[in-house]
Amino acid sequence: MPKILFAAEPALWPKYEGHLFHWLSEAGIAAELAPDLGPPEEIDYIVYSPGSDVQDFTPYTRLKAVLNLWAGVENVTGNETLKVPLARMVDGGLTEGMVEWVVGHVLRHHLDIDHVLAHQDGRWVPKVPPLARHRPVTVLGLGALGAACAQALAALNFPVTGWSRSAREVAGVTCLSDPGGLEQALARAEILVLLLPLTPGTESLLNAAHLDQLHPGAILLNPGRGALIDDDALLAALDSGQIAHATLDTFRTEPLPPEHPFWTHPRVTVTPHIASATRAETAAQVVVENIRRGEAGLPFLHLVDRDRGY
Amino acid sequence: MPKILFAAEPALWPKYEGHLFHWLSEAGIAAELAPDLGPPEEIDYIVYSPGSDVQDFTPYTRLKAVLNLWAGVENVTGNETLKVPLARMVDGGLTEGMVEWVVGHVLRHHLDIDHVLAHQDGRWVPKVPPLARHRPVTVLGLGALGAACAQALAALNFPVTGWSRSAREVAGVTCLSDPGGLEQALARAEILVLLLPLTPGTESLLNAAHLDQLHPGAILLNPGRGALIDDDALLAALDSGQIAHATLDTFRTEPLPPEHPFWTHPRVTVTPHIASATRAETAAQVVVENIRRGEAGLPFLHLVDRDRGY
């Protein structure tokens, strides 16, 4: 009978407990599962989030896998005590939520809804936006989330360019890779969406030079990772008008400190890391599927390549 | 050589002239086309908008068809001097613009973007919206525009119910018809989109009784026709909270008078009839295709059934 340690924020346990036991039972797996399970050397799996008390994996000598509850793993991959397979969360609910946030905010900017809301003043000034087919959007990052967002935007007729470090193919999307492709992808973007993983190669990718390569007056959406952006360079680009607006869901420090200039900047919208929340009902099923595979001797899904960092 | 009278608002002529001649030339049709073409009895086709000076069609004895530049024809169908085929505008650009407006405002309400924009105050309060798959949307009217919007919303995982007077089928959408179906369609709507034609049967369809059948706290979007709504009943339902918000693009009187309570109501967003603007570049091609069919003796496209009124 496998022992599964739930090593995540205590507040998550009541949200996950019922769903995890439900899916274990559906999978015919009798297991012990709790946030506290006795000796580390008896644990088979850890359901994990980086905010957990468990930071040293050395005592977990029998561990088969660490199953992360989040898509982002940059706070786990550097942990040198972790020697067993690490799986990220690839959850349908998480992808759906991200697509909804991205499409919603792309259309908000495309239709200039902020302007509409700020001008309920009795003056009838029809200002018809261009069609989406004339509004190029670029998505940086073509993993599960980036590819899903790029396809949803393409389905609404936006001409979508996607860029990833290694070459990808996404139906309906112009896919570029390599540094040369990045320059092209930035140059054509009227709206830019950041969905890259955070790695040493992507940290501060949106620096002054790259912000300058965007279509003048571009819109920036960052539901990916805060540290993809050089904050000072972004503030300068907003002040110069090179970036017309930034809608940011992720930040270098979260919660974003109340005194951070993003909160009060008239061209910045802050959303509190809600674009892609793991939903317990769908995520629990993904975790249990990996436990089922581990017990059946099958390869785990959604494994992190620790050399690449994602 | 057919004679084509451009009988629409004078401001439209410079927008359409080049596109119409371009598509006529592409179709190999040598024609005379102008806003003023001499004797009415020599005119073969009228490119029309209801705001035109031409209100009496009796002198146009040789007329083959009236080709409306707009999707809505309620100001033309009652004209008893019009005896020849009347085609409405069914324009890809018009449909695309409508889909963008509808999806954008549905997502705006789904994600509660208004709340986000009004709370840029330094307080980090993550409020994760439900997934679209848990947000039922109802579209009243399943013509070209309604069906396209319903499908775009279904593609984003919203459970979509559509209702039309006569039974329709739209892939991925639960389609209802008849008065009994209307009651069901209203009862399940957390977000309701009005895209019905305006006819004696739909005028004030959204009266107090029907507004009361909606899911409590429902959101109403009206990019269809202003007179589909009983304005006083809507204001009462907004004040009671039965309707949480109304985003309105069409009105009984346009421009909406500055003193109309919709402008200042905190739960109403007014957009100035921009959801579906005919775009000259795409509409001209649709008009010319009908002229080509008329000259070739083929049946016209997009004909209005004058008995039904649309």
Coordinates of C-alpha atoms in Angstrom, one line a residue:
Chain A
M1 CA 0.0 0.0 0.0
P2 CA 1.8 3.2 -1.2
K3 CA 2.2 6.1 1.2
I4 CA 1.6 9.5 -0.2
L5 CA 2.7 12.6 1.7
F6 CA 0.7 15.8 1.0
A7 CA 3.5 18.4 1.4
A8 CA 1.9 21.6 0.3
E9 CA 0.4 24.7 2.1
P10 CA -1.9 23.5 4.9
A11 CA -4.8 25.5 3.5
L12 CA -4.7 23.3 0.4
W13 CA -5.3 20.0 2.2
P14 CA -9.0 20.4 2.8
K15 CA -9.4 21.4 -0.8
Y16 CA -7.6 18.4 -2.2
E17 CA -8.3 15.6 0.3
G18 CA -11.7 14.6 -0.9
H19 CA -10.7 14.8 -4.6
L20 CA -7.5 12.8 -4.1
F21 CA -9.3 10.0 -2.3
H22 CA -12.0 10.0 -4.8
W23 CA -9.6 9.5 -7.8
L24 CA -7.5 7.0 -5.9
S25 CA -10.6 5.0 -5.3
E26 CA -11.6 5.3 -8.9
A27 CA -8.2 4.0 -9.9
G28 CA -8.5 1.1 -7.5
I29 CA -5.5 2.2 -5.5
A30 CA -5.6 1.7 -1.7
A31 CA -3.1 4.2 -0.3
E32 CA -2.3 6.1 2.8
L33 CA -2.5 9.8 2.1
A34 CA -2.1 12.6 4.7
P35 CA -0.1 15.8 5.3
D36 CA 1.8 13.9 8.1
L37 CA 2.7 10.2 7.5
G38 CA 5.5 9.3 9.9
P39 CA 9.1 8.3 8.9
P40 CA 10.3 9.9 5.6
E41 CA 11.9 6.7 4.5
E42 CA 8.5 5.1 4.2
I43 CA 7.1 7.6 1.8
D44 CA 6.5 6.6 -1.9
Y45 CA 5.2 9.8 -3.4
I46 CA 5.1 13.4 -2.4
V47 CA 2.3 15.7 -3.6
Y48 CA 4.2 18.9 -3.5
S49 CA 4.1 22.7 -3.7
P50 CA 7.3 24.8 -3.3
G51 CA 5.9 26.5 -0.3
S52 CA 6.0 23.3 1.6
D53 CA 8.0 22.6 4.8
V54 CA 9.8 19.8 2.9
Q55 CA 12.9 21.4 1.3
D56 CA 15.4 18.6 2.0
F57 CA 14.4 15.4 0.1
T58 CA 17.5 13.4 1.4
P59 CA 15.6 11.5 4.1
Y60 CA 13.0 10.3 1.6
T61 CA 15.0 7.3 0.5
R62 CA 12.2 5.3 -1.0
L63 CA 10.6 8.1 -2.9
K64 CA 9.4 7.3 -6.4
A65 CA 8.3 10.8 -7.6
V66 CA 7.5 14.3 -6.6
L67 CA 4.2 15.5 -8.1
N68 CA 4.1 19.3 -8.2
L69 CA 0.7 21.0 -7.8
W70 CA 1.8 23.9 -10.0
A71 CA 2.9 24.4 -13.6
G72 CA 5.9 26.5 -12.6
V73 CA 8.7 24.5 -11.1
E74 CA 11.6 27.0 -11.0
N75 CA 11.6 26.9 -7.2
V76 CA 12.0 23.1 -7.2
T77 CA 14.4 22.3 -10.1
G78 CA 17.4 23.9 -8.3
N79 CA 16.9 21.7 -5.2
E80 CA 19.9 19.4 -5.4
T81 CA 18.5 17.0 -2.7
L82 CA 15.8 16.0 -5.2
K83 CA 17.0 13.0 -7.2
V84 CA 13.8 11.3 -8.2
P85 CA 11.4 12.2 -11.1
L86 CA 9.7 15.6 -10.7
A87 CA 6.3 16.0 -12.5
R88 CA 4.8 19.4 -13.1
M89 CA 1.1 20.1 -13.1
V90 CA -0.4 19.9 -16.6
D91 CA -4.1 20.3 -15.7
G92 CA -6.9 20.8 -18.1
G93 CA -8.6 23.2 -15.7
L94 CA -5.3 25.2 -15.4
T95 CA -5.1 25.5 -19.2
E96 CA -8.7 26.5 -19.5
G97 CA -8.4 29.2 -16.9
M98 CA -5.2 30.5 -18.6
V99 CA -6.9 30.6 -22.0
E100 CA -9.9 32.5 -20.6
W101 CA -7.6 35.0 -18.9
V102 CA -5.5 35.5 -22.0
V103 CA -8.3 35.7 -24.5
G104 CA -10.3 37.9 -22.2
H105 CA -7.5 40.5 -21.7
V106 CA -6.4 40.3 -25.4
L107 CA -10.0 41.2 -26.4
R108 CA -10.2 43.8 -23.6
H109 CA -7.3 45.6 -25.2
H110 CA -8.3 44.8 -28.8
L111 CA -11.8 46.3 -28.2
D112 CA -10.4 49.1 -26.0
I113 CA -12.9 48.2 -23.2
D114 CA -11.0 50.4 -20.7
H115 CA -11.7 53.4 -22.8
V116 CA -15.4 52.4 -23.1
L117 CA -15.7 52.0 -19.4
A118 CA -14.0 55.3 -18.7
H119 CA -16.3 57.2 -21.1
Q120 CA -19.9 56.6 -20.0
D121 CA -20.5 60.3 -20.2
G122 CA -23.4 60.7 -22.5
R123 CA -21.3 61.4 -25.6
W124 CA -22.0 59.0 -28.5
V125 CA -18.7 58.6 -30.2
P126 CA -18.6 55.4 -32.3
K127 CA -15.1 54.2 -32.5
V128 CA -15.0 50.9 -34.4
P129 CA -12.0 48.8 -33.6
P130 CA -10.1 47.0 -36.4
L131 CA -11.0 43.4 -37.0
A132 CA -9.0 40.8 -35.1
R133 CA -7.6 39.7 -38.4
H134 CA -5.7 43.0 -38.6
R135 CA -4.3 42.8 -35.0
P136 CA -1.1 40.7 -34.8
V137 CA -0.6 38.9 -31.5
T138 CA 2.6 37.2 -30.5
V139 CA 2.8 34.5 -27.8
L140 CA 6.3 33.8 -26.3
G141 CA 6.4 30.2 -25.1
L142 CA 4.6 27.4 -26.8
G143 CA 4.3 24.8 -24.0
A144 CA 0.9 23.5 -23.1
L145 CA -0.4 26.9 -21.9
G146 CA 1.2 29.0 -24.7
A147 CA 0.1 26.7 -27.4
A148 CA -3.5 26.6 -26.1
C149 CA -3.7 30.3 -25.9
A150 CA -2.2 30.8 -29.3
Q151 CA -4.7 28.5 -30.9
A152 CA -7.7 30.1 -29.1
L153 CA -6.6 33.5 -30.4
A154 CA -6.0 32.2 -33.9
A155 CA -9.6 30.7 -33.8
L156 CA -10.8 34.3 -33.2
N157 CA -8.9 35.3 -36.4
F158 CA -6.0 37.1 -34.7
P159 CA -2.8 36.6 -36.8
V160 CA -0.8 34.7 -34.2
T161 CA 3.0 34.3 -34.1
G162 CA 4.4 32.0 -31.5
W163 CA 8.0 31.7 -30.4
S164 CA 9.8 29.1 -28.4
R165 CA 13.4 28.3 -27.7
S166 CA 13.2 25.0 -29.6
A167 CA 11.1 24.7 -32.7
R168 CA 7.5 23.7 -32.3
E169 CA 4.5 23.3 -34.5
V170 CA 1.1 24.6 -33.6
A171 CA -1.8 24.5 -36.1
G172 CA -2.9 27.9 -37.3
V173 CA 0.0 29.7 -35.6
T174 CA 3.2 31.0 -37.3
C175 CA 5.9 29.3 -35.2
L176 CA 9.4 30.8 -34.8
S177 CA 12.4 29.8 -32.7
D178 CA 16.0 30.8 -32.1
P179 CA 17.1 34.3 -31.3
G180 CA 16.5 35.5 -34.9
G181 CA 12.9 34.3 -34.7
L182 CA 12.5 36.2 -31.4
E183 CA 13.3 39.5 -33.1
Q184 CA 10.8 38.8 -35.8
A185 CA 8.2 37.7 -33.3
L186 CA 8.6 40.8 -31.2
A187 CA 8.6 43.2 -34.2
R188 CA 5.2 42.2 -35.5
A189 CA 3.5 42.1 -32.0
E190 CA 0.7 44.7 -31.4
I191 CA -0.2 42.5 -28.4
L192 CA 2.5 40.3 -26.7
V193 CA 1.7 37.5 -24.3
L194 CA 4.4 36.0 -22.1
L195 CA 4.1 32.3 -21.3
L196 CA 7.7 31.2 -21.1
P197 CA 9.0 29.1 -18.3
L198 CA 11.4 31.0 -16.0
T199 CA 15.0 29.7 -16.7
P200 CA 18.4 31.4 -16.6
G201 CA 17.9 31.9 -20.4
T202 CA 14.5 33.7 -20.0
E203 CA 15.1 35.8 -16.9
S204 CA 14.6 39.5 -17.8
L205 CA 14.1 38.5 -21.5
L206 CA 11.9 41.5 -21.7
N207 CA 14.7 44.0 -21.2
A208 CA 15.0 47.5 -22.6
A209 CA 16.4 46.2 -25.9
H210 CA 13.6 43.6 -26.5
L211 CA 10.9 46.0 -25.4
D212 CA 12.2 48.4 -28.0
Q213 CA 11.8 45.9 -30.8
L214 CA 8.0 45.6 -30.2
H215 CA 5.5 47.4 -32.4
P216 CA 5.3 51.0 -31.1
G217 CA 2.4 51.3 -28.7
A218 CA 2.3 47.5 -28.1
I219 CA 0.3 45.9 -25.3
L220 CA 2.1 43.5 -22.9
L221 CA 0.3 40.7 -21.1
N222 CA 2.3 38.7 -18.5
P223 CA 0.5 35.7 -17.1
G224 CA 3.8 33.7 -17.1
R225 CA 6.4 34.6 -14.6
G226 CA 7.2 38.0 -13.1
A227 CA 11.0 37.7 -13.6
L228 CA 10.6 37.4 -17.4
I229 CA 10.4 41.2 -17.3
D230 CA 13.0 43.8 -16.3
D231 CA 10.6 46.0 -14.2
D232 CA 12.6 49.2 -14.6
A233 CA 12.8 48.8 -18.3
L234 CA 9.1 48.2 -18.5
L235 CA 8.3 51.3 -16.5
A236 CA 10.5 53.3 -18.8
A237 CA 8.9 51.9 -21.9
L238 CA 5.4 52.6 -20.5
D239 CA 6.4 56.2 -19.8
S240 CA 7.8 56.7 -23.3
G241 CA 4.7 55.2 -24.8
Q242 CA 6.6 52.4 -26.5
I243 CA 4.4 50.1 -24.4
A244 CA 0.8 51.4 -24.3
H245 CA -0.3 49.2 -21.5
A246 CA 0.9 46.2 -19.4
T247 CA -1.5 43.8 -17.8
L248 CA 0.5 41.8 -15.3
D249 CA -0.6 38.7 -13.4
T250 CA 2.8 37.6 -12.1
F251 CA 5.6 39.5 -10.3
R252 CA 9.1 39.1 -9.0
T253 CA 7.7 39.5 -5.5
E254 CA 4.2 38.2 -4.7
P255 CA 2.0 39.5 -3.3
L256 CA 3.1 42.6 -5.2
P257 CA 4.1 45.1 -2.4
P258 CA 1.6 47.9 -2.0
E259 CA 4.3 50.5 -2.7
H260 CA 5.3 49.0 -6.0
P261 CA 4.8 51.5 -8.8
F262 CA 2.9 49.0 -10.9
W263 CA -0.1 49.4 -8.6
T264 CA -0.5 53.1 -9.4
H265 CA 0.8 53.4 -12.9
P266 CA -2.1 54.5 -15.2
R267 CA -0.9 52.2 -17.9
V268 CA -0.6 49.0 -15.8
T269 CA -3.3 46.6 -14.7
V270 CA -2.4 44.3 -11.9
T271 CA -4.2 41.0 -11.4
P272 CA -3.2 39.0 -8.3
H273 CA -1.8 35.8 -9.9
I274 CA -5.2 34.4 -10.9
A275 CA -4.7 33.7 -14.6
S276 CA -3.9 30.1 -14.0
A277 CA -4.9 28.7 -10.7
T278 CA -4.7 25.0 -10.2
R279 CA -8.3 23.7 -9.5
A280 CA -8.3 20.9 -7.0
E281 CA -11.1 18.9 -8.8
T282 CA -9.1 18.6 -12.0
A283 CA -5.5 18.6 -10.6
A284 CA -6.2 15.8 -8.2
Q285 CA -7.0 13.5 -11.1
V286 CA -3.7 14.4 -12.8
V287 CA -1.8 13.6 -9.6
V288 CA -3.5 10.3 -9.1
E289 CA -2.9 9.3 -12.7
N290 CA 0.8 9.6 -12.1
I291 CA 0.6 7.6 -8.9
R292 CA -1.3 4.9 -10.9
R293 CA 1.4 4.9 -13.5
G294 CA 4.1 4.7 -10.8
E295 CA 2.4 1.7 -9.2
A296 CA 1.9 0.0 -12.6
G297 CA 5.6 0.6 -13.5
L298 CA 4.6 2.9 -16.4
P299 CA 6.6 6.1 -17.2
F300 CA 5.4 9.2 -15.4
L301 CA 3.6 12.0 -17.3
H302 CA 4.7 15.7 -17.4
L303 CA 8.2 15.0 -16.2
V304 CA 10.5 18.0 -15.8
D305 CA 13.8 18.0 -17.6
R306 CA 16.0 19.3 -14.8
D307 CA 18.8 20.3 -17.2
R308 CA 16.5 22.6 -19.2
G309 CA 14.8 23.7 -15.9
Y310 CA 11.3 23.0 -17.1
Chain B
M1 CA -24.5 47.6 -68.9
P2 CA -26.4 47.6 -65.5
K3 CA -27.0 50.8 -63.7
I4 CA -26.4 50.7 -59.9
L5 CA -27.7 53.4 -57.7
F6 CA -25.8 54.0 -54.4
A7 CA -28.6 55.1 -52.2
A8 CA -27.1 55.4 -48.7
E9 CA -25.8 58.1 -46.5
P10 CA -23.5 60.4 -48.5
A11 CA -20.7 59.8 -46.1
L12 CA -20.6 56.2 -47.1
W13 CA -20.0 56.8 -50.8
P14 CA -16.3 57.6 -50.5
K15 CA -15.8 54.5 -48.3
Y16 CA -17.6 52.2 -50.7
E17 CA -16.8 53.6 -54.2
G18 CA -13.3 52.1 -54.6
H19 CA -14.2 48.7 -53.1
L20 CA -17.4 48.4 -55.2
F21 CA -15.6 49.2 -58.5
H22 CA -12.8 46.9 -57.5
W23 CA -15.1 43.9 -57.0
L24 CA -17.2 44.8 -60.1
S25 CA -14.0 44.7 -62.1
E26 CA -12.9 41.4 -60.5
A27 CA -16.3 40.0 -61.5
G28 CA -15.9 41.2 -65.0
I29 CA -19.0 43.4 -64.8
A30 CA -19.0 46.7 -66.6
A31 CA -21.6 48.8 -64.8
E32 CA -22.5 52.4 -64.1
L33 CA -22.4 53.1 -60.4
A34 CA -23.0 56.4 -58.7
P35 CA -25.0 58.1 -55.9
D36 CA -26.9 59.9 -58.7
L37 CA -27.7 58.2 -61.9
G38 CA -30.6 59.9 -63.7
P39 CA -34.1 58.5 -64.3
P40 CA -35.3 56.0 -61.7
E41 CA -36.8 53.8 -64.5
E42 CA -33.3 53.0 -65.8
I43 CA -31.9 51.7 -62.5
D44 CA -31.2 47.9 -62.2
Y45 CA -30.0 47.7 -58.6
I46 CA -30.0 49.8 -55.5
V47 CA -27.3 49.5 -52.9
Y48 CA -29.3 50.7 -50.0
S49 CA -29.3 51.9 -46.4
P50 CA -32.5 52.8 -44.6
G51 CA -31.3 56.4 -44.0
S52 CA -31.3 57.0 -47.7
D53 CA -33.4 59.7 -49.5
V54 CA -35.0 56.9 -51.5
Q55 CA -38.1 55.9 -49.6
D56 CA -40.5 55.4 -52.5
F57 CA -39.5 52.6 -54.8
T58 CA -42.5 53.0 -57.1
P59 CA -40.6 54.9 -59.9
Y60 CA -37.9 52.3 -60.1
T61 CA -39.8 50.2 -62.6
R62 CA -36.9 48.1 -63.9
L63 CA -35.3 47.4 -60.5
K64 CA -34.0 43.8 -60.0
A65 CA -33.0 44.0 -56.3
V66 CA -32.4 46.2 -53.3
L67 CA -29.1 45.3 -51.7
N68 CA -29.1 46.5 -48.1
L69 CA -25.7 47.5 -46.5
W70 CA -26.8 46.4 -43.0
A71 CA -27.9 43.2 -41.4
G72 CA -31.0 44.8 -39.8
V73 CA -33.8 45.4 -42.2
E74 CA -36.7 46.3 -39.9
N75 CA -36.8 49.9 -41.4
V76 CA -37.1 48.5 -45.0
T77 CA -39.4 45.5 -44.7
G78 CA -42.5 47.6 -44.0
N79 CA -42.0 49.7 -47.1
E80 CA -44.9 48.7 -49.3
T81 CA -43.5 50.4 -52.4
L82 CA -40.7 47.8 -52.4
K83 CA -41.9 44.9 -54.6
V84 CA -38.5 43.4 -55.7
P85 CA -36.2 41.1 -53.8
L86 CA -34.5 42.6 -50.8
A87 CA -31.1 41.2 -49.6
R88 CA -29.7 41.9 -46.2
M89 CA -26.0 42.2 -45.6
V90 CA -24.4 39.0 -44.5
D91 CA -20.8 40.0 -44.3
G92 CA -17.9 38.0 -42.9
G93 CA -16.4 41.2 -41.5
L94 CA -19.6 42.1 -39.8
T95 CA -19.9 38.6 -38.3
E96 CA -16.3 38.7 -37.2
G97 CA -16.7 42.1 -35.5
M98 CA -19.8 40.9 -33.7
V99 CA -18.1 37.7 -32.5
E100 CA -15.2 39.8 -31.1
W101 CA -17.5 42.2 -29.3
V102 CA -19.7 39.4 -27.8
V103 CA -16.8 37.1 -26.8
G104 CA -14.9 40.1 -25.4
H105 CA -17.7 41.4 -23.3
V106 CA -18.8 37.8 -22.2
L107 CA -15.2 37.3 -21.0
R108 CA -15.1 40.7 -19.4
H109 CA -18.0 39.8 -17.2
H110 CA -16.9 36.2 -16.7
L111 CA -13.5 37.3 -15.4
D112 CA -15.0 40.4 -13.6
I113 CA -12.5 42.7 -15.3
D114 CA -14.5 45.8 -14.2
H115 CA -13.8 44.8 -10.6
V116 CA -10.1 44.2 -11.4
L117 CA -9.8 47.7 -13.1
A118 CA -11.6 49.4 -10.1
H119 CA -9.3 47.8 -7.5
Q120 CA -5.8 48.8 -8.5
D121 CA -5.3 49.8 -4.9
G122 CA -2.3 47.8 -3.6
R123 CA -4.4 45.1 -2.0
W124 CA -3.6 41.6 -3.2
V125 CA -6.9 39.8 -3.1
P126 CA -6.8 36.7 -5.4
K127 CA -10.3 36.0 -6.5
V128 CA -10.3 33.2 -9.0
P129 CA -13.3 33.1 -11.3
P130 CA -15.0 29.8 -12.1
L131 CA -14.0 28.1 -15.3
A132 CA -16.1 29.0 -18.4
R133 CA -17.4 25.4 -18.4
H134 CA -19.3 26.3 -15.2
R135 CA -20.7 29.6 -16.6
P136 CA -23.9 29.0 -18.7
V137 CA -24.5 31.4 -21.5
T138 CA -27.7 31.8 -23.5
V139 CA -27.8 33.4 -27.0
L140 CA -31.3 34.4 -28.2
G141 CA -31.3 34.4 -32.0
L142 CA -29.4 31.8 -34.1
G143 CA -29.1 33.6 -37.4
A144 CA -25.7 34.1 -39.0
L145 CA -24.5 36.4 -36.1
G146 CA -26.1 34.5 -33.2
A147 CA -24.9 31.1 -34.4
A148 CA -21.3 32.4 -34.9
C149 CA -21.2 33.9 -31.4
A150 CA -22.7 30.8 -29.9
Q151 CA -20.1 28.6 -31.5
A152 CA -17.2 30.9 -30.5
L153 CA -18.4 30.9 -26.9
A154 CA -18.8 27.1 -27.0
A155 CA -15.2 26.8 -28.3
L156 CA -14.1 28.5 -25.1
N157 CA -16.0 25.9 -23.1
F158 CA -19.0 28.0 -22.1
P159 CA -22.0 25.7 -21.9
V160 CA -24.1 27.5 -24.6
T161 CA -27.8 27.4 -25.1
G162 CA -29.3 29.0 -28.2
W163 CA -32.9 29.9 -28.8
S164 CA -34.6 30.8 -32.0
R165 CA -38.2 31.0 -33.1
S166 CA -38.0 28.2 -35.5
A167 CA -35.8 25.2 -34.7
R168 CA -32.1 25.4 -35.7
E169 CA -29.1 23.2 -35.3
V170 CA -25.7 24.6 -34.3
A171 CA -22.8 22.3 -33.6
G172 CA -21.8 22.3 -29.9
V173 CA -24.8 24.4 -28.9
T174 CA -28.0 23.2 -27.1
C175 CA -30.6 24.6 -29.4
L176 CA -34.1 25.3 -28.2
S177 CA -37.1 26.8 -29.9
D178 CA -40.8 27.7 -29.3
P179 CA -42.1 29.7 -26.3
G180 CA -41.4 26.7 -23.9
G181 CA -37.8 26.6 -25.0
L182 CA -37.5 30.3 -24.4
E183 CA -38.4 29.8 -20.7
Q184 CA -35.7 27.1 -20.4
A185 CA -33.1 29.1 -22.2
L186 CA -33.7 32.1 -20.0
A187 CA -33.7 30.1 -16.7
R188 CA -30.3 28.7 -17.3
A189 CA -28.6 31.9 -18.4
E190 CA -25.9 33.5 -16.2
I191 CA -25.0 35.6 -19.2
L192 CA -27.7 36.4 -21.9
V193 CA -26.8 37.7 -25.4
L194 CA -29.6 39.2 -27.5
L195 CA -29.1 38.7 -31.3
L196 CA -32.7 38.4 -32.4
P197 CA -34.1 40.3 -35.4
L198 CA -36.5 43.0 -34.5
T199 CA -40.0 41.9 -35.5
P200 CA -43.5 42.4 -34.0
G201 CA -42.9 39.1 -32.2
T202 CA -39.6 40.1 -30.6
E203 CA -40.3 43.8 -29.7
S204 CA -39.9 44.1 -25.9
L205 CA -39.3 40.4 -25.6
L206 CA -37.1 41.2 -22.6
N207 CA -40.0 42.5 -20.5
A208 CA -40.4 42.3 -16.7
A209 CA -41.7 38.7 -16.9
H210 CA -38.9 37.4 -19.1
L211 CA -36.2 39.3 -17.1
D212 CA -37.5 37.7 -14.0
Q213 CA -37.0 34.2 -15.5
L214 CA -33.2 34.7 -15.8
H215 CA -30.7 33.3 -13.4
P216 CA -30.7 35.8 -10.5
G217 CA -27.8 38.2 -10.9
A218 CA -27.6 37.5 -14.6
I219 CA -25.6 39.6 -17.1
L220 CA -27.4 41.0 -20.2
L221 CA -25.6 41.9 -23.4
N222 CA -27.6 43.5 -26.2
P223 CA -25.7 43.9 -29.5
G224 CA -28.9 43.1 -31.4
R225 CA -31.7 45.7 -31.4
G226 CA -32.6 48.2 -28.8
A227 CA -36.3 47.6 -29.0
L228 CA -35.9 44.0 -28.0
I229 CA -35.8 45.3 -24.4
D230 CA -38.4 47.1 -22.3
D231 CA -36.1 49.8 -20.9
D232 CA -38.1 50.5 -17.8
A233 CA -38.3 46.8 -16.9
L234 CA -34.6 46.5 -17.4
L235 CA -33.9 49.5 -15.1
A236 CA -36.1 48.0 -12.5
A237 CA -34.4 44.6 -12.7
L238 CA -31.0 46.3 -12.5
D239 CA -32.1 48.2 -9.4
S240 CA -33.4 45.0 -7.7
G241 CA -30.2 43.1 -8.5
Q242 CA -32.1 40.5 -10.7
I243 CA -29.8 41.8 -13.5
A244 CA -26.3 42.4 -12.2
H245 CA -25.1 44.3 -15.3
A246 CA -26.3 45.2 -18.7
T247 CA -23.9 46.0 -21.6
L248 CA -25.9 47.6 -24.4
D249 CA -24.8 48.4 -27.9
T250 CA -28.2 49.2 -29.4
F251 CA -31.0 51.4 -28.2
R252 CA -34.5 52.5 -29.1
T253 CA -33.2 55.9 -30.0
E254 CA -29.7 56.3 -31.4
P255 CA -27.6 58.2 -30.6
L256 CA -28.7 57.4 -27.0
P257 CA -29.8 60.8 -25.7
P258 CA -27.4 62.2 -23.1
E259 CA -30.1 62.4 -20.5
H260 CA -31.0 58.7 -20.8
P261 CA -30.6 56.9 -17.4
F262 CA -28.5 54.1 -19.1
W263 CA -25.6 56.5 -19.3
T264 CA -25.2 57.1 -15.6
H265 CA -26.5 53.8 -14.2
P266 CA -23.6 52.1 -12.4
R267 CA -24.7 48.7 -13.7
V268 CA -25.0 49.7 -17.3
T269 CA -22.3 49.9 -19.9
V270 CA -23.2 51.8 -23.1
T271 CA -21.3 51.1 -26.3
P272 CA -22.3 53.3 -29.3
H273 CA -23.6 50.8 -31.8
I274 CA -20.1 49.5 -32.6
A275 CA -20.5 45.7 -32.1
S276 CA -21.2 45.1 -35.7
A277 CA -20.2 47.7 -38.1
T278 CA -20.4 46.8 -41.8
R279 CA -16.8 47.1 -43.1
A280 CA -16.7 48.5 -46.7
E281 CA -13.9 46.3 -47.8
T282 CA -15.8 43.1 -47.1
A283 CA -19.4 44.3 -47.6
A284 CA -18.7 45.6 -51.1
Q285 CA -17.8 42.1 -52.2
V286 CA -21.1 40.7 -50.9
V287 CA -23.0 43.4 -52.8
V288 CA -21.2 42.7 -56.0
E289 CA -21.7 39.0 -55.7
N290 CA -25.5 39.6 -55.7
I291 CA -25.2 41.9 -58.7
R292 CA -23.2 39.2 -60.5
R293 CA -25.9 36.6 -59.7
G294 CA -28.6 39.0 -60.8
E295 CA -26.8 39.5 -64.2
A296 CA -26.3 35.8 -64.6
G297 CA -29.9 35.0 -63.8
L298 CA -29.0 33.1 -60.6
P299 CA -31.0 33.4 -57.4
F300 CA -29.9 36.2 -55.0
L301 CA -28.2 35.4 -51.7
H302 CA -29.4 36.6 -48.3
L303 CA -32.9 37.4 -49.3
V304 CA -35.3 38.8 -46.7
D305 CA -38.6 36.9 -46.1
R306 CA -40.9 40.0 -46.0
D307 CA -43.6 38.0 -44.2
R308 CA -41.4 37.0 -41.4
G309 CA -39.8 40.4 -41.4
Y310 CA -36.2 39.3 -41.6

